[in-house]
């Protein structure tokens, strides 16, 4: 693929837009998809195994991370079927469209829940302790998975109807919503970090500030990661809406950012679980 953009303005191109969109997958994209398949599957299955066995902080404390890893496995499946299409020419359009819902909604939604959890632990510790048991997290994740399922169905239908503008608007609205929530949590925790509670002694203040810093760093990393993930894809989507041209190079950059950023939370969890001792203390 030598051209950096692909035009969809002709009637023939509009009719076969799905084939064109998948035809722009370059060899670099295949390497990226393959990297996600071969590294993503074992990593997330390993995290699920650690959480279920209680190696980390227990199932209740890491329940949102567990659900995030399950969602990431769906994203790895999307990469796997994209590789199949590249080598076999067999296009699993409905399945790829369905799995796009996890890409659009699954990852940012569960990352957002992790940030909200850290926000409650710092700003509203009484509420956090009240709803800390596993049953409340299950109740919280049930509507989250219902939303993910609705997003998967929506992405599947819009892909089948070639309505990519609706898909891009749907994608953009969710990004802005989740990003706003994470930004609110980030700013609120930062303000709490700068304030000290009344009547605190030196050691208690130090321990609480340490907890706040860790929560702030986690939310900051998640928010920055989410920005790096979606910004190139959003720019590419807006360009497509305005010009009906697809920027191949920008898509490849966005895909690379998306795949690599998906390993941020797993690395942080594995380090906290003591499986990555070579990393600096977080």
GROMACS .gro file of C-alpha atoms in nm, residues 23-202:
model
  180
   23UNK     CA    1  -0.797  -0.399   0.219
   24UNK     CA    2  -0.596  -0.110   0.367
   25UNK     CA    3  -0.451  -0.342   0.630
   26UNK     CA    4  -0.078  -0.326   0.568
   27UNK     CA    5   0.194  -0.569   0.664
   28UNK     CA    6   0.280  -0.340   0.957
   29UNK     CA    7  -0.078  -0.375   1.084
   30UNK     CA    8  -0.049  -0.753   1.060
   31UNK     CA    9   0.265  -0.746   1.274
   32UNK     CA   10   0.079  -0.530   1.528
   33UNK     CA   11  -0.223  -0.763   1.530
   34UNK     CA   12   0.003  -1.067   1.559
   35UNK     CA   13   0.190  -0.908   1.850
   36UNK     CA   14  -0.142  -0.853   2.029
   37UNK     CA   15  -0.249  -1.212   1.965
   38UNK     CA   16   0.071  -1.386   2.076
   39UNK     CA   17   0.136  -1.165   2.378
   40UNK     CA   18  -0.215  -1.055   2.471
   41UNK     CA   19  -0.380  -1.395   2.509
   42UNK     CA   20  -0.126  -1.545   2.756
   43UNK     CA   21  -0.093  -1.218   2.950
   44UNK     CA   22  -0.463  -1.170   3.014
   45UNK     CA   23  -0.530  -1.539   3.079
   46UNK     CA   24  -0.245  -1.531   3.332
   47UNK     CA   25  -0.394  -1.225   3.504
   48UNK     CA   26  -0.735  -1.392   3.522
   49UNK     CA   27  -0.572  -1.700   3.672
   50UNK     CA   28  -0.386  -1.493   3.932
   51UNK     CA   29  -0.700  -1.306   4.035
   52UNK     CA   30  -0.915  -1.619   4.058
   53UNK     CA   31  -0.649  -1.792   4.266
   54UNK     CA   32  -0.624  -1.488   4.491
   55UNK     CA   33  -0.254  -1.426   4.427
   56UNK     CA   34  -0.296  -1.047   4.425
   57UNK     CA   35  -0.531  -0.854   4.650
   58UNK     CA   36  -0.815  -1.101   4.608
   59UNK     CA   37  -1.105  -1.135   4.365
   60UNK     CA   38  -1.305  -0.851   4.521
   61UNK     CA   39  -1.026  -0.593   4.509
   62UNK     CA   40  -0.923  -0.681   4.152
   63UNK     CA   41  -1.268  -0.760   4.013
   64UNK     CA   42  -1.269  -0.466   3.770
   65UNK     CA   43  -0.924  -0.566   3.644
   66UNK     CA   44  -1.059  -0.919   3.595
   67UNK     CA   45  -1.342  -0.787   3.380
   68UNK     CA   46  -1.098  -0.564   3.190
   69UNK     CA   47  -0.884  -0.867   3.105
   70UNK     CA   48  -1.190  -1.056   2.984
   71UNK     CA   49  -1.272  -0.760   2.759
   72UNK     CA   50  -0.912  -0.752   2.636
   73UNK     CA   51  -0.937  -1.118   2.535
   74UNK     CA   52  -1.225  -1.018   2.307
   75UNK     CA   53  -1.001  -0.750   2.155
   76UNK     CA   54  -0.731  -1.014   2.100
   77UNK     CA   55  -0.991  -1.224   1.917
   78UNK     CA   56  -1.060  -0.926   1.693
   79UNK     CA   57  -0.689  -0.910   1.610
   80UNK     CA   58  -0.682  -1.285   1.546
   81UNK     CA   59  -0.967  -1.274   1.293
   82UNK     CA   60  -0.809  -0.971   1.124
   83UNK     CA   61  -0.491  -1.178   1.075
   84UNK     CA   62  -0.702  -1.465   0.938
   85UNK     CA   63  -0.860  -1.229   0.687
   86UNK     CA   64  -0.521  -1.101   0.571
   87UNK     CA   65  -0.387  -1.451   0.499
   88UNK     CA   66  -0.705  -1.634   0.390
   89UNK     CA   67  -0.929  -1.362   0.244
   90UNK     CA   68  -1.220  -1.492   0.454
   91UNK     CA   69  -1.396  -1.196   0.616
   92UNK     CA   70  -1.588  -1.261   0.938
   93UNK     CA   71  -1.772  -0.930   0.906
   94UNK     CA   72  -2.040  -0.983   1.171
   95UNK     CA   73  -1.797  -1.125   1.423
   96UNK     CA   74  -1.543  -0.847   1.365
   97UNK     CA   75  -1.818  -0.586   1.393
   98UNK     CA   76  -1.945  -0.746   1.714
   99UNK     CA   77  -1.597  -0.754   1.871
  100UNK     CA   78  -1.549  -0.387   1.781
  101UNK     CA   79  -1.793  -0.312   2.063
  102UNK     CA   80  -1.537  -0.436   2.316
  103UNK     CA   81  -1.275  -0.219   2.149
  104UNK     CA   82  -1.498   0.090   2.155
  105UNK     CA   83  -1.674   0.039   2.489
  106UNK     CA   84  -1.526  -0.251   2.686
  107UNK     CA   85  -1.176  -0.125   2.752
  108UNK     CA   86  -1.260   0.244   2.828
  109UNK     CA   87  -1.562   0.149   3.040
  110UNK     CA   88  -1.372  -0.085   3.273
  111UNK     CA   89  -1.075   0.152   3.285
  112UNK     CA   90  -1.322   0.420   3.390
  113UNK     CA   91  -1.462   0.195   3.664
  114UNK     CA   92  -1.108   0.138   3.796
  115UNK     CA   93  -1.055   0.515   3.812
  116UNK     CA   94  -1.389   0.570   3.989
  117UNK     CA   95  -1.295   0.298   4.240
  118UNK     CA   96  -0.967   0.475   4.320
  119UNK     CA   97  -1.151   0.807   4.340
  120UNK     CA   98  -1.395   0.668   4.599
  121UNK     CA   99  -1.110   0.514   4.799
  122UNK     CA  100  -0.940   0.853   4.832
  123UNK     CA  101  -1.224   1.106   4.842
  124UNK     CA  102  -1.508   0.899   4.994
  125UNK     CA  103  -1.337   0.623   5.197
  126UNK     CA  104  -1.647   0.547   5.406
  127UNK     CA  105  -1.855   0.486   5.094
  128UNK     CA  106  -1.572   0.282   4.944
  129UNK     CA  107  -1.553   0.054   5.250
  130UNK     CA  108  -1.932   0.018   5.256
  131UNK     CA  109  -1.945  -0.109   4.895
  132UNK     CA  110  -1.614  -0.297   4.902
  133UNK     CA  111  -1.761  -0.652   4.917
  134UNK     CA  112  -1.761  -0.853   4.595
  135UNK     CA  113  -2.140  -0.858   4.554
  136UNK     CA  114  -2.152  -0.482   4.497
  137UNK     CA  115  -1.883  -0.503   4.232
  138UNK     CA  116  -2.075  -0.780   4.058
  139UNK     CA  117  -2.387  -0.563   4.066
  140UNK     CA  118  -2.184  -0.276   3.919
  141UNK     CA  119  -2.030  -0.488   3.643
  142UNK     CA  120  -2.362  -0.642   3.535
  143UNK     CA  121  -2.497  -0.322   3.371
  144UNK     CA  122  -2.146  -0.254   3.241
  145UNK     CA  123  -2.151  -0.580   3.045
  146UNK     CA  124  -2.505  -0.506   2.927
  147UNK     CA  125  -2.377  -0.174   2.791
  148UNK     CA  126  -2.086  -0.357   2.625
  149UNK     CA  127  -2.327  -0.604   2.466
  150UNK     CA  128  -2.541  -0.319   2.335
  151UNK     CA  129  -2.231  -0.153   2.195
  152UNK     CA  130  -2.125  -0.478   2.027
  153UNK     CA  131  -2.465  -0.515   1.860
  154UNK     CA  132  -2.463  -0.149   1.755
  155UNK     CA  133  -2.115  -0.182   1.601
  156UNK     CA  134  -2.217  -0.502   1.424
  157UNK     CA  135  -2.526  -0.344   1.266
  158UNK     CA  136  -2.350  -0.020   1.166
  159UNK     CA  137  -2.068  -0.220   1.007
  160UNK     CA  138  -2.313  -0.434   0.812
  161UNK     CA  139  -2.497  -0.123   0.691
  162UNK     CA  140  -2.168   0.051   0.595
  163UNK     CA  141  -2.274   0.343   0.817
  164UNK     CA  142  -1.925   0.439   0.928
  165UNK     CA  143  -2.014   0.800   1.010
  166UNK     CA  144  -2.264   0.682   1.271
  167UNK     CA  145  -2.003   0.442   1.406
  168UNK     CA  146  -1.747   0.724   1.436
  169UNK     CA  147  -1.996   0.955   1.614
  170UNK     CA  148  -2.087   0.669   1.850
  171UNK     CA  149  -1.720   0.613   1.916
  172UNK     CA  150  -1.647   0.983   1.974
  173UNK     CA  151  -1.934   1.037   2.220
  174UNK     CA  152  -1.820   0.746   2.434
  175UNK     CA  153  -1.461   0.864   2.437
  176UNK     CA  154  -1.562   1.213   2.551
  177UNK     CA  155  -1.789   1.070   2.822
  178UNK     CA  156  -1.534   0.828   2.967
  179UNK     CA  157  -1.251   1.078   2.933
  180UNK     CA  158  -1.453   1.342   3.121
  181UNK     CA  159  -1.521   1.101   3.409
  182UNK     CA  160  -1.156   1.002   3.432
  183UNK     CA  161  -1.045   1.365   3.418
  184UNK     CA  162  -1.286   1.453   3.699
  185UNK     CA  163  -1.148   1.168   3.913
  186UNK     CA  164  -0.793   1.279   3.835
  187UNK     CA  165  -0.847   1.642   3.934
  188UNK     CA  166  -1.045   1.554   4.248
  189UNK     CA  167  -0.782   1.307   4.372
  190UNK     CA  168  -0.510   1.565   4.299
  191UNK     CA  169  -0.692   1.821   4.512
  192UNK     CA  170  -0.736   1.564   4.792
  193UNK     CA  171  -0.366   1.485   4.770
  194UNK     CA  172  -0.278   1.847   4.841
  195UNK     CA  173  -0.502   1.860   5.146
  196UNK     CA  174  -0.442   1.692   5.480
  197UNK     CA  175  -0.717   1.562   5.698
  198UNK     CA  176  -0.784   1.723   6.037
  199UNK     CA  177  -0.604   1.583   6.340
  200UNK     CA  178  -0.368   1.363   6.142
  201UNK     CA  179  -0.037   1.264   6.293
  202UNK     CA  180   0.285   1.240   6.100
   0.00000   0.00000   0.00000
